mmCIF file of C-alpha atoms and ligand atoms in Angstrom:
data_model
loop_
_atom_site.group_PDB
_atom_site.id
_atom_site.type_symbol
_atom_site.label_atom_id
_atom_site.label_comp_id
_atom_site.label_asym_id
_atom_site.label_seq_id
_atom_site.Cartn_x
_atom_site.Cartn_y
_atom_site.Cartn_z
ATOM 1 C CA MET A 1 121.504 133.738 -107.631
ATOM 2 C CA SER A 2 122.607 133.084 -103.837
ATOM 3 C CA SER A 3 126.401 132.254 -103.573
ATOM 4 C CA GLN A 4 124.779 129.466 -101.241
ATOM 5 C CA LEU A 5 122.435 128.355 -104.181
ATOM 6 C CA THR A 6 124.969 128.210 -106.568
ATOM 7 C CA GLU A 7 127.750 125.913 -104.205
ATOM 8 C CA ALA A 8 124.463 123.330 -103.678
ATOM 9 C CA LEU A 9 124.061 123.243 -107.835
ATOM 10 C CA GLN A 10 127.693 123.025 -107.682
ATOM 11 C CA GLU A 11 128.170 120.586 -105.531
ATOM 12 C CA TRP A 12 124.649 118.375 -106.728
ATOM 13 C CA GLU A 13 126.629 118.508 -109.955
ATOM 14 C CA ARG A 14 129.961 116.963 -108.599
ATOM 15 C CA LEU A 15 127.528 114.466 -106.845
ATOM 16 C CA GLU A 16 126.300 113.480 -110.038
ATOM 17 C CA LYS A 17 129.235 112.414 -111.458
ATOM 18 C CA GLU A 18 130.397 110.336 -108.361
ATOM 19 C CA PHE A 19 127.106 108.489 -109.063
ATOM 20 C CA GLN A 20 127.682 108.032 -112.673
ATOM 21 C CA GLN A 21 131.076 106.333 -111.191
ATOM 22 C CA ILE A 22 129.257 104.204 -108.629
ATOM 23 C CA GLN A 23 126.976 102.600 -110.848
ATOM 24 C CA GLU A 24 129.851 102.012 -113.376
ATOM 25 C CA SER A 25 131.299 100.399 -110.755
ATOM 26 C CA HIS A 26 128.432 98.173 -110.225
ATOM 27 C CA ARG A 27 127.773 97.151 -113.635
ATOM 28 C CA LEU A 28 131.583 96.286 -113.321
ATOM 29 C CA TYR A 29 131.097 94.327 -110.290
ATOM 30 C CA LEU A 30 127.897 92.224 -111.568
ATOM 31 C CA GLN A 31 130.019 91.472 -114.905
ATOM 32 C CA LYS A 32 133.234 90.022 -112.549
ATOM 33 C CA LEU A 33 130.463 88.097 -110.431
ATOM 34 C CA ASP A 34 129.118 86.835 -113.465
ATOM 35 C CA GLU A 35 132.288 85.608 -115.206
ATOM 36 C CA VAL A 36 133.273 84.427 -111.928
ATOM 37 C CA SER A 37 130.138 82.369 -111.380
ATOM 38 C CA LYS A 38 130.743 80.795 -115.077
ATOM 39 C CA MET A 39 134.118 79.865 -114.322
ATOM 40 C CA GLN A 40 133.228 78.377 -111.083
ATOM 41 C CA ASN A 41 130.580 76.218 -112.962
ATOM 42 C CA ASN A 42 133.244 75.283 -115.911
ATOM 43 C CA PHE A 43 136.235 74.123 -113.531
ATOM 44 C CA THR A 44 133.819 71.809 -111.330
ATOM 45 C CA ALA A 45 132.538 70.410 -115.039
ATOM 46 C CA SER A 46 136.606 69.890 -115.284
ATOM 47 C CA ILE A 47 136.816 68.102 -111.897
ATOM 48 C CA THR A 48 134.109 65.875 -111.960
ATOM 49 C CA ARG A 49 135.206 65.131 -115.550
ATOM 50 C CA HIS A 50 139.192 64.655 -114.792
ATOM 51 C CA ARG A 51 137.965 62.018 -112.135
ATOM 52 C CA LYS A 52 135.649 60.049 -114.318
ATOM 53 C CA TYR A 53 138.413 60.067 -116.452
ATOM 54 C CA LEU A 54 141.035 58.734 -113.894
ATOM 55 C CA LYS A 55 138.755 56.390 -112.263
ATOM 56 C CA ASP A 56 138.245 54.831 -115.832
ATOM 57 C CA LEU A 57 142.266 54.458 -116.441
ATOM 58 C CA SER A 58 142.747 53.351 -113.286
ATOM 59 C CA GLN A 59 140.152 50.485 -114.065
ATOM 60 C CA SER A 60 142.121 49.710 -117.565
ATOM 61 C CA LEU A 61 145.657 49.894 -115.838
ATOM 62 C CA ASN A 62 144.829 47.200 -113.368
ATOM 63 C CA LYS A 63 143.145 44.882 -115.682
ATOM 64 C CA CYS A 64 146.576 45.293 -118.264
ATOM 65 C CA SER A 65 149.099 45.414 -115.334
ATOM 66 C CA LYS A 66 149.190 41.467 -114.423
ATOM 67 C CA GLY A 67 152.229 40.282 -115.962
ATOM 68 C CA LEU A 68 154.174 43.745 -116.625
ATOM 69 C CA THR A 69 157.722 43.080 -115.960
ATOM 70 C CA GLY A 70 161.254 45.813 -115.878
ATOM 71 C CA GLN A 71 160.324 49.597 -117.502
ATOM 72 C CA ASN A 72 156.199 48.848 -118.090
ATOM 73 C CA ALA A 73 155.518 47.475 -114.200
ATOM 74 C CA LYS A 74 157.523 50.593 -113.100
ATOM 75 C CA GLN A 75 155.748 52.958 -115.294
ATOM 76 C CA VAL A 76 152.124 51.932 -114.337
ATOM 77 C CA GLU A 77 153.162 51.948 -110.194
ATOM 78 C CA ASP A 78 154.457 55.403 -110.954
ATOM 79 C CA ILE A 79 151.507 56.187 -112.912
ATOM 80 C CA LYS A 80 148.840 54.743 -110.204
ATOM 81 C CA ARG A 81 150.892 56.557 -107.614
ATOM 82 C CA HIS A 82 149.987 59.835 -108.524
ATOM 83 C CA ILE A 83 145.983 58.859 -109.501
ATOM 84 C CA GLN A 84 145.579 57.948 -105.917
ATOM 85 C CA GLU A 85 147.368 61.514 -104.885
ATOM 86 C CA ARG A 86 144.830 63.035 -107.162
ATOM 87 C CA PRO A 87 141.656 62.938 -104.833
ATOM 88 C CA ASN A 88 143.548 65.295 -102.168
ATOM 89 C CA ILE A 89 144.829 67.579 -104.326
ATOM 90 C CA PHE A 90 140.960 67.722 -106.006
ATOM 91 C CA SER A 91 139.413 68.626 -102.555
ATOM 92 C CA GLN A 92 141.918 71.139 -101.467
ATOM 93 C CA MET A 93 140.584 73.032 -105.122
ATOM 94 C CA GLU A 94 136.897 72.063 -104.389
ATOM 95 C CA SER A 95 137.651 73.615 -101.070
ATOM 96 C CA PHE A 96 137.710 77.068 -103.025
ATOM 97 C CA LEU A 97 134.413 76.473 -105.015
ATOM 98 C CA PRO A 98 130.869 76.580 -104.216
ATOM 99 C CA LYS A 99 129.533 72.785 -103.391
ATOM 100 C CA GLU A 100 126.465 71.310 -102.410
ATOM 101 C CA ASN A 101 125.982 71.465 -98.659
ATOM 102 C CA GLY A 102 125.483 67.780 -96.858
ATOM 103 C CA ILE A 103 122.460 66.514 -95.154
ATOM 104 C CA TYR A 104 123.152 67.916 -91.858
ATOM 105 C CA LEU A 105 123.571 71.670 -93.418
ATOM 106 C CA SER A 106 120.852 71.044 -95.813
ATOM 107 C CA LEU A 107 118.726 70.197 -93.111
ATOM 108 C CA VAL A 108 119.549 73.055 -90.790
ATOM 109 C CA LEU A 109 120.548 76.164 -93.226
ATOM 110 C CA GLY A 110 119.119 74.698 -96.432
ATOM 111 C CA SER A 111 120.885 75.498 -99.553
ATOM 112 C CA VAL A 112 122.526 78.653 -98.986
ATOM 113 C CA ASN A 113 126.523 78.480 -100.634
ATOM 114 C CA VAL A 114 128.394 77.944 -96.828
ATOM 115 C CA ASN A 115 131.773 77.951 -98.736
ATOM 116 C CA LEU A 116 134.353 80.524 -98.336
ATOM 117 C CA LEU A 117 136.840 81.984 -101.734
ATOM 118 C CA SER A 118 139.544 83.222 -100.039
ATOM 119 C CA LYS A 119 142.038 81.613 -97.541
ATOM 120 C CA GLN A 120 141.931 85.117 -95.478
ATOM 121 C CA SER A 121 138.457 84.329 -94.982
ATOM 122 C CA LYS A 122 138.918 80.543 -93.992
ATOM 123 C CA ALA A 123 141.252 81.554 -92.015
ATOM 124 C CA ALA A 124 139.382 84.773 -89.963
ATOM 125 C CA TYR A 125 136.234 82.185 -89.730
ATOM 126 C CA LYS A 126 138.457 79.363 -88.047
ATOM 127 C CA ASP A 127 139.790 82.268 -86.061
ATOM 128 C CA GLU A 128 136.060 83.545 -84.931
ATOM 129 C CA TYR A 129 134.829 79.969 -84.395
ATOM 130 C CA GLU A 130 138.324 79.065 -81.634
ATOM 131 C CA LYS A 131 136.787 82.664 -79.886
ATOM 132 C CA PHE A 132 133.251 81.657 -80.227
ATOM 133 C CA LYS A 133 133.940 78.791 -78.360
ATOM 134 C CA LEU A 134 136.365 81.064 -75.645
ATOM 135 C CA GLY A 135 133.417 82.974 -75.261
ATOM 136 C CA VAL A 136 131.377 80.539 -74.203
ATOM 137 C CA THR A 137 133.378 78.688 -72.332
ATOM 138 C CA VAL A 138 133.932 81.523 -70.082
ATOM 139 C CA ILE A 139 130.274 81.969 -69.269
ATOM 140 C CA LEU A 140 130.048 78.582 -68.751
ATOM 141 C CA LEU A 141 132.936 78.286 -66.272
ATOM 142 C CA LEU A 142 131.381 81.473 -64.681
ATOM 143 C CA LEU A 143 127.540 79.560 -64.445
ATOM 144 C CA ALA A 144 129.016 76.147 -63.610
ATOM 145 C CA PHE A 145 130.969 78.455 -60.655
ATOM 146 C CA ILE A 146 127.650 80.098 -59.210
ATOM 147 C CA CYS A 147 126.283 76.729 -59.541
ATOM 148 C CA GLN A 148 128.781 74.597 -57.166
ATOM 149 C CA PHE A 149 129.446 77.386 -54.286
ATOM 150 C CA LEU A 150 126.748 79.818 -54.347
ATOM 151 C CA VAL A 151 123.458 79.102 -55.931
ATOM 152 C CA THR A 152 121.809 75.052 -55.257
ATOM 153 C CA TYR A 153 119.047 75.858 -57.217
ATOM 154 C CA ARG A 154 117.420 72.995 -59.930
ATOM 155 C CA PHE A 155 116.683 76.161 -62.398
ATOM 156 C CA VAL A 156 119.877 77.417 -62.648
ATOM 157 C CA ASP A 157 121.505 74.017 -63.365
ATOM 158 C CA ALA A 158 118.913 73.963 -66.137
ATOM 159 C CA LEU A 159 120.086 77.633 -67.680
ATOM 160 C CA LEU A 160 123.859 75.797 -67.352
ATOM 161 C CA ASN A 161 122.792 72.380 -69.274
ATOM 162 C CA PHE A 162 120.487 74.601 -71.565
ATOM 163 C CA LEU A 163 123.738 76.617 -72.588
ATOM 164 C CA LEU A 164 125.318 73.674 -73.146
ATOM 165 C CA VAL A 165 122.809 71.974 -75.250
ATOM 166 C CA TRP A 166 122.578 75.392 -77.254
ATOM 167 C CA TYR A 167 126.490 75.238 -77.641
ATOM 168 C CA TYR A 168 127.647 71.962 -78.922
ATOM 169 C CA CYS A 169 124.738 72.205 -81.189
ATOM 170 C CA THR A 170 125.808 75.403 -82.537
ATOM 171 C CA LEU A 171 129.649 73.922 -82.267
ATOM 172 C CA THR A 172 128.187 71.161 -85.250
ATOM 173 C CA ILE A 173 126.892 73.374 -87.328
ATOM 174 C CA ARG A 174 129.840 75.345 -87.570
ATOM 175 C CA GLU A 175 132.230 72.499 -87.820
ATOM 176 C CA SER A 176 130.124 71.270 -90.968
ATOM 177 C CA ILE A 177 130.951 74.736 -92.459
ATOM 178 C CA LEU A 178 134.608 74.400 -91.627
ATOM 179 C CA ILE A 179 134.926 70.767 -92.880
ATOM 180 C CA SER A 180 132.952 72.409 -95.824
ATOM 181 C CA ASN A 181 135.907 74.621 -96.400
ATOM 182 C CA GLY A 182 138.600 72.153 -96.348
ATOM 183 C CA SER A 183 139.566 71.734 -92.648
ATOM 184 C CA ARG A 184 140.655 68.159 -91.196
ATOM 185 C CA ILE A 185 138.675 67.981 -88.349
ATOM 186 C CA LYS A 186 138.512 64.128 -87.260
ATOM 187 C CA GLY A 187 134.828 62.869 -87.689
ATOM 188 C CA TRP A 188 135.056 62.126 -83.774
ATOM 189 C CA TRP A 189 135.564 65.745 -82.969
ATOM 190 C CA VAL A 190 132.028 66.329 -84.338
ATOM 191 C CA PHE A 191 130.793 62.940 -83.676
ATOM 192 C CA HIS A 192 131.320 63.899 -79.858
ATOM 193 C CA HIS A 193 129.693 67.302 -79.707
ATOM 194 C CA TYR A 194 126.561 65.596 -81.074
ATOM 195 C CA ILE A 195 127.091 63.038 -78.470
ATOM 196 C CA SER A 196 127.533 65.617 -75.723
ATOM 197 C CA THR A 197 124.461 67.634 -77.038
ATOM 198 C CA PHE A 198 122.441 64.489 -76.351
ATOM 199 C CA LEU A 199 124.069 63.905 -72.796
ATOM 200 C CA SER A 200 124.032 67.320 -71.903
ATOM 201 C CA GLY A 201 119.709 67.086 -73.461
ATOM 202 C CA VAL A 202 119.622 63.986 -70.472
ATOM 203 C CA MET A 203 120.819 66.201 -68.114
ATOM 204 C CA LEU A 204 118.451 69.303 -68.709
ATOM 205 C CA THR A 205 115.601 66.293 -68.125
ATOM 206 C CA TRP A 206 117.127 64.789 -65.218
ATOM 207 C CA PRO A 207 114.370 65.415 -62.509
ATOM 208 C CA GLU A 208 115.112 67.157 -58.914
ATOM 209 C CA GLY A 209 115.676 64.166 -56.286
ATOM 210 C CA GLU A 210 118.235 62.209 -54.340
ATOM 211 C CA LEU A 211 120.131 61.006 -57.697
ATOM 212 C CA TYR A 212 120.460 64.240 -58.759
ATOM 213 C CA GLN A 213 121.776 65.649 -55.451
ATOM 214 C CA MET A 214 124.079 62.140 -55.575
ATOM 215 C CA PHE A 215 126.035 63.532 -59.519
ATOM 216 C CA ARG A 216 125.253 67.171 -59.066
ATOM 217 C CA SER A 217 128.561 68.150 -57.276
ATOM 218 C CA GLN A 218 131.080 65.776 -59.600
ATOM 219 C CA PHE A 219 129.325 66.775 -62.610
ATOM 220 C CA LEU A 220 129.558 70.788 -61.910
ATOM 221 C CA THR A 221 133.500 70.307 -60.843
ATOM 222 C CA TYR A 222 134.289 67.873 -64.270
ATOM 223 C CA CYS A 223 132.326 71.421 -65.978
ATOM 224 C CA LEU A 224 134.702 73.567 -64.339
ATOM 225 C CA TYR A 225 137.978 71.386 -65.140
ATOM 226 C CA GLN A 226 136.311 71.101 -68.504
ATOM 227 C CA GLY A 227 136.286 74.732 -69.447
ATOM 228 C CA PHE A 228 139.551 74.696 -67.958
ATOM 229 C CA VAL A 229 140.768 72.067 -70.817
ATOM 230 C CA GLN A 230 138.915 74.593 -73.139
ATOM 231 C CA CYS A 231 140.896 77.333 -72.204
ATOM 232 C CA LEU A 232 144.357 75.647 -72.658
ATOM 233 C CA GLN A 233 142.590 74.141 -75.627
ATOM 234 C CA TYR A 234 142.176 77.597 -76.904
ATOM 235 C CA TYR A 235 145.552 79.122 -76.352
ATOM 236 C CA TYR A 236 147.224 76.087 -78.587
ATOM 237 C CA GLN A 237 144.915 76.145 -81.780
ATOM 238 C CA SER A 238 144.690 79.651 -82.001
ATOM 239 C CA GLY A 239 148.791 79.358 -81.681
ATOM 240 C CA CYS A 240 148.719 76.567 -83.993
ATOM 241 C CA LEU A 241 146.315 78.952 -86.295
ATOM 242 C CA TYR A 242 148.455 82.273 -86.180
ATOM 243 C CA ARG A 243 151.849 80.251 -86.976
ATOM 244 C CA LEU A 244 150.439 78.768 -89.844
ATOM 245 C CA LYS A 245 149.241 81.579 -91.245
ATOM 246 C CA ALA A 246 152.325 83.283 -91.097
ATOM 247 C CA LEU A 247 153.658 80.337 -92.425
ATOM 248 C CA GLY A 248 151.103 80.549 -95.617
ATOM 249 C CA GLU A 249 151.471 83.987 -95.990
ATOM 250 C CA ARG A 250 155.256 83.942 -96.078
ATOM 251 C CA HIS A 251 154.890 87.116 -93.326
ATOM 252 C CA ASN A 252 158.218 88.625 -92.190
ATOM 253 C CA LEU A 253 157.999 86.583 -88.947
ATOM 254 C CA ASP A 254 161.120 84.317 -88.663
ATOM 255 C CA LEU A 255 158.957 81.021 -88.687
ATOM 256 C CA THR A 256 160.235 77.658 -90.608
ATOM 257 C CA VAL A 257 157.995 75.051 -90.777
ATOM 258 C CA GLU A 258 160.585 73.472 -87.748
ATOM 259 C CA GLY A 259 159.917 76.298 -85.595
ATOM 260 C CA PHE A 260 156.218 75.607 -86.147
ATOM 261 C CA GLN A 261 156.190 72.086 -85.382
ATOM 262 C CA SER A 262 158.733 72.140 -82.607
ATOM 263 C CA TRP A 263 156.400 75.285 -80.948
ATOM 264 C CA MET A 264 153.482 72.599 -81.623
ATOM 265 C CA TRP A 265 155.069 69.570 -79.820
ATOM 266 C CA ARG A 266 155.792 71.839 -76.798
ATOM 267 C CA GLY A 267 151.623 73.185 -76.639
ATOM 268 C CA LEU A 268 150.629 69.592 -77.044
ATOM 269 C CA THR A 269 153.131 67.826 -74.160
ATOM 270 C CA PHE A 270 152.025 70.829 -72.150
ATOM 271 C CA LEU A 271 148.372 69.933 -73.098
ATOM 272 C CA LEU A 272 148.498 66.632 -73.303
ATOM 273 C CA PRO A 273 148.152 65.855 -69.942
ATOM 274 C CA PHE A 274 145.207 67.682 -69.152
ATOM 275 C CA LEU A 275 143.341 66.528 -72.020
ATOM 276 C CA PHE A 276 144.321 62.938 -70.602
ATOM 277 C CA PHE A 277 142.889 63.368 -67.380
ATOM 278 C CA GLY A 278 139.777 64.840 -68.652
ATOM 279 C CA HIS A 279 139.305 61.900 -70.575
ATOM 280 C CA PHE A 280 139.419 59.396 -67.156
ATOM 281 C CA TRP A 281 136.979 61.947 -65.227
ATOM 282 C CA GLN A 282 134.955 60.687 -68.259
ATOM 283 C CA LEU A 283 135.329 57.770 -67.147
ATOM 284 C CA PHE A 284 135.319 58.064 -63.318
ATOM 285 C CA ASN A 285 131.419 59.906 -64.244
ATOM 286 C CA SER A 286 130.561 56.214 -66.425
ATOM 287 C CA VAL A 287 131.551 54.416 -63.339
ATOM 288 C CA THR A 288 130.106 57.025 -60.321
ATOM 289 C CA LEU A 289 126.644 56.649 -62.630
ATOM 290 C CA PHE A 290 126.767 52.669 -63.224
ATOM 291 C CA ARG A 291 127.263 52.409 -59.366
ATOM 292 C CA MET A 292 124.049 54.340 -59.516
ATOM 293 C CA ALA A 293 122.334 52.806 -61.675
ATOM 294 C CA LYS A 294 122.481 49.312 -59.855
ATOM 295 C CA LEU A 295 120.847 51.197 -56.251
ATOM 296 C CA PRO A 296 117.210 50.043 -55.646
ATOM 297 C CA GLN A 297 116.279 53.906 -55.582
ATOM 298 C CA CYS A 298 117.559 54.134 -58.832
ATOM 299 C CA LYS A 299 114.195 55.226 -60.883
ATOM 300 C CA GLU A 300 115.415 57.573 -63.253
ATOM 301 C CA TRP A 301 116.233 56.111 -66.486
ATOM 302 C CA GLN A 302 118.967 59.587 -66.972
ATOM 303 C CA VAL A 303 121.264 57.965 -64.826
ATOM 304 C CA PHE A 304 122.172 54.890 -66.581
ATOM 305 C CA ILE A 305 121.767 56.919 -70.175
ATOM 306 C CA CYS A 306 124.245 59.560 -69.182
ATOM 307 C CA GLY A 307 126.580 56.882 -67.746
ATOM 308 C CA PHE A 308 126.978 55.254 -71.366
ATOM 309 C CA SER A 309 127.068 58.296 -72.932
ATOM 310 C CA PHE A 310 130.386 59.031 -70.564
ATOM 311 C CA LEU A 311 131.679 56.132 -71.425
ATOM 312 C CA VAL A 312 131.132 56.502 -75.258
ATOM 313 C CA LEU A 313 133.194 60.178 -74.513
ATOM 314 C CA PHE A 314 135.772 58.643 -72.651
ATOM 315 C CA ALA A 315 136.312 55.972 -75.274
ATOM 316 C CA GLY A 316 136.498 58.113 -77.971
ATOM 317 C CA ASN A 317 138.328 60.926 -76.668
ATOM 318 C CA PHE A 318 141.157 58.584 -75.910
ATOM 319 C CA LEU A 319 141.581 56.321 -78.348
ATOM 320 C CA THR A 320 141.622 59.434 -81.161
ATOM 321 C CA THR A 321 143.695 61.849 -78.762
ATOM 322 C CA LEU A 322 146.359 58.435 -78.695
ATOM 323 C CA ALA A 323 145.553 58.563 -82.553
ATOM 324 C CA VAL A 324 146.604 61.767 -83.772
ATOM 325 C CA VAL A 325 149.559 61.695 -81.200
ATOM 326 C CA ARG A 326 150.610 59.009 -82.947
ATOM 327 C CA HIS A 327 150.322 60.697 -86.256
ATOM 328 C CA LYS A 328 152.022 63.405 -85.638
ATOM 329 C CA ARG A 329 155.097 61.572 -83.640
ATOM 330 C CA LYS A 330 155.553 59.765 -87.132
ATOM 331 C CA THR A 331 155.146 62.544 -89.494
ATOM 332 C CA LYS A 332 157.891 64.361 -87.169
ATOM 333 C CA ASN A 333 160.145 61.008 -87.539
ATOM 334 C CA GLN A 334 159.594 60.973 -91.506
ATOM 335 C CA GLY A 335 160.050 64.734 -91.449
ATOM 336 C CA LYS A 336 163.594 64.186 -89.329
ATOM 337 C CA SER A 337 164.535 61.206 -91.598
ATOM 338 C CA LYS A 338 164.107 63.446 -94.924
ATOM 339 C CA SER A 339 166.156 66.073 -93.169
ATOM 340 C CA LEU A 340 168.714 63.943 -92.680
HETATM 341 N N1 COA B 1 137.572 70.140 -81.470
HETATM 342 C C1 COA B 1 137.675 70.816 -82.692
HETATM 343 N N2 COA B 1 138.821 70.697 -83.778
HETATM 344 C C2 COA B 1 139.546 70.266 -83.630
HETATM 345 C C3 COA B 1 139.502 69.387 -82.499
HETATM 346 C C4 COA B 1 138.605 69.251 -81.469
HETATM 347 N N3 COA B 1 138.767 68.748 -80.495
HETATM 348 N N4 COA B 1 141.028 68.780 -82.473
HETATM 349 C C5 COA B 1 141.916 69.231 -83.359
HETATM 350 N N5 COA B 1 140.613 69.662 -84.007
HETATM 351 C C6 COA B 1 141.112 70.268 -85.597
HETATM 352 C C7 COA B 1 141.855 71.432 -85.691
HETATM 353 O O1 COA B 1 141.984 72.941 -85.504
HETATM 354 C C8 COA B 1 142.984 71.095 -87.774
HETATM 355 O O2 COA B 1 141.866 72.462 -87.756
HETATM 356 P P1 COA B 1 142.129 72.861 -89.346
HETATM 357 O O3 COA B 1 142.525 71.763 -90.092
HETATM 358 O O4 COA B 1 140.666 73.547 -89.542
HETATM 359 O O5 COA B 1 143.714 73.113 -88.975
HETATM 360 C C9 COA B 1 142.053 69.934 -87.928
HETATM 361 O O6 COA B 1 141.113 69.359 -86.151
HETATM 362 C C10 COA B 1 143.496 68.879 -87.479
HETATM 363 O O7 COA B 1 143.739 68.961 -86.392
HETATM 364 P P2 COA B 1 144.972 68.356 -85.799
HETATM 365 O O8 COA B 1 146.461 68.735 -86.538
HETATM 366 O O9 COA B 1 144.902 66.616 -85.945
HETATM 367 O O10 COA B 1 145.151 68.278 -84.081
HETATM 368 P P3 COA B 1 145.360 69.875 -83.625
HETATM 369 O O11 COA B 1 147.160 69.567 -82.909
HETATM 370 O O12 COA B 1 145.153 70.666 -83.787
HETATM 371 O O13 COA B 1 145.301 68.860 -82.034
HETATM 372 C C11 COA B 1 144.071 67.877 -79.654
HETATM 373 C C12 COA B 1 145.229 67.696 -81.505
HETATM 374 C C13 COA B 1 144.906 66.380 -79.189
HETATM 375 C C14 COA B 1 145.079 68.877 -78.942
HETATM 376 C C15 COA B 1 143.115 68.404 -80.297
HETATM 377 O O14 COA B 1 142.820 67.009 -81.025
HETATM 378 C C16 COA B 1 142.380 68.430 -78.705
HETATM 379 O O15 COA B 1 142.096 69.408 -78.389
HETATM 380 N N6 COA B 1 141.809 66.908 -78.120
HETATM 381 C C17 COA B 1 141.231 66.265 -77.309
HETATM 382 C C18 COA B 1 139.990 67.137 -76.876
HETATM 383 C C19 COA B 1 139.232 66.325 -76.079
HETATM 384 O O16 COA B 1 139.254 65.600 -75.369
HETATM 385 N N7 COA B 1 138.547 67.756 -75.009
HETATM 386 C C20 COA B 1 137.720 67.035 -74.094
HETATM 387 C C21 COA B 1 138.774 67.382 -73.081
HETATM 388 S S1 COA B 1 138.138 67.261 -71.331
#
C-alpha cells in the first residue's frame, strides 16, 4: 500500500470520528431546543394563569376593601400597588418568549416568530435598525441634493418619493418587530411612519404641472433638512444605545446612571432646537399647500391631502416631543429628589 493511501485512510478514520462527534452535538442541540421549547410553553402558561389569578384577586380586594381602616386598609393598599406593578414585569418577561404576532406583522410576515431571545441579539437588532436608517438617509440626502441642484426631471423626483415610500414602509415593519421585542417606542412614531408612507405615496402621484413646480423646491429643501436632522438623531440614539448597553452589561466603562442621564440631557438639548425647527417647517409646508389649494388653477387633489398630512405630522411630532421632554424632566427631578 502506498504511503499516500495510508495517509488518506488515516485521515478518513479521523474524519469519521469527528463526524460522529458532530452528529452527537446535533442530537444534543435538538434535545436542548426541545427542552427550551417545552420550558417556553410552560412559562407562557404560568404567566397567563398568574395574570388571571391576579385579576380575580384584585376584583375580590375591590369588593372587600370598602370600609376597611388601619392596618388592614394599609395591607390591602400594599397588595394593590404590587398588583399594579406586575403587568410591566410580565411584559418584560414575555419579550424573551415567543409570542403570536400582532395583526400588522401577521399580515406582512405571517406567523413567523420575531422575538429575539437574548438581550444581546435585541441590542444588535436595534443597532442594525439605527444603522439602516442612517444608510438610507444618506442615499435620500444624495437623491434630494441631485433633484434640488442638478437634475430637474419628474422621473428622478419620482425615484426619491418611491424610495421614501419604501423606507417608511420598512420602518413600520422593523419598529413592530422592535416593539414586540420590548422596545418602548411610542405609538406615535410608528403612526408617524404610516402617515409619512401615505404622504410620500401621494407626492409620487402628484402630476407634473405649475403647482407641482411651485412646491417642489420647498419640499426638496425640507427633505434635505430632514435628512440632516436624521443624522443628528442617529448620533443621539446610537450614543444612548451604546451607553445603555454598557450600563446593562456593567462594562469596565466608568459609567453610572447619572453619567448616562447627563449625556442624554446634553444630547437632547443640542438636538431639540433642530427637531422643533423641523416641526415648524412641517407646519409651514402645510400652510403653503393649503394656500395653494385655494388658487383657482388648483385642480389636483394631492395639494390639499399633502397639506393635511403635513399638519397631522406637525401636531403629532410637536406634541409627542414635548410630552417626551416633559416626562424625562419629571423623572430627572424625581431622581434628584430621591438622591437628596
Ligand atoms: N423614531 C423611532 N424610535 C424612537 C423615536 C423616533 N422618532 N423616538 C424615540 N424612539 C425610541 C427610542 O429609541 C427608545 O427605544 P428603546 O426602548 O428600544 O430603547 C424608545 O423609543 C423610548 O425613547 P424615549 O426615551 O422616549 O426617547 P429618546 O430619548 O430615545 O428620544 C427624542 C427622544 C425627542 C430625541 C426622539 O423622540 C425624537 O427624535 N423625536 C423627534 C422625531 C421627529 O420629530 N422627527 C421629525 C424631524 S423633522
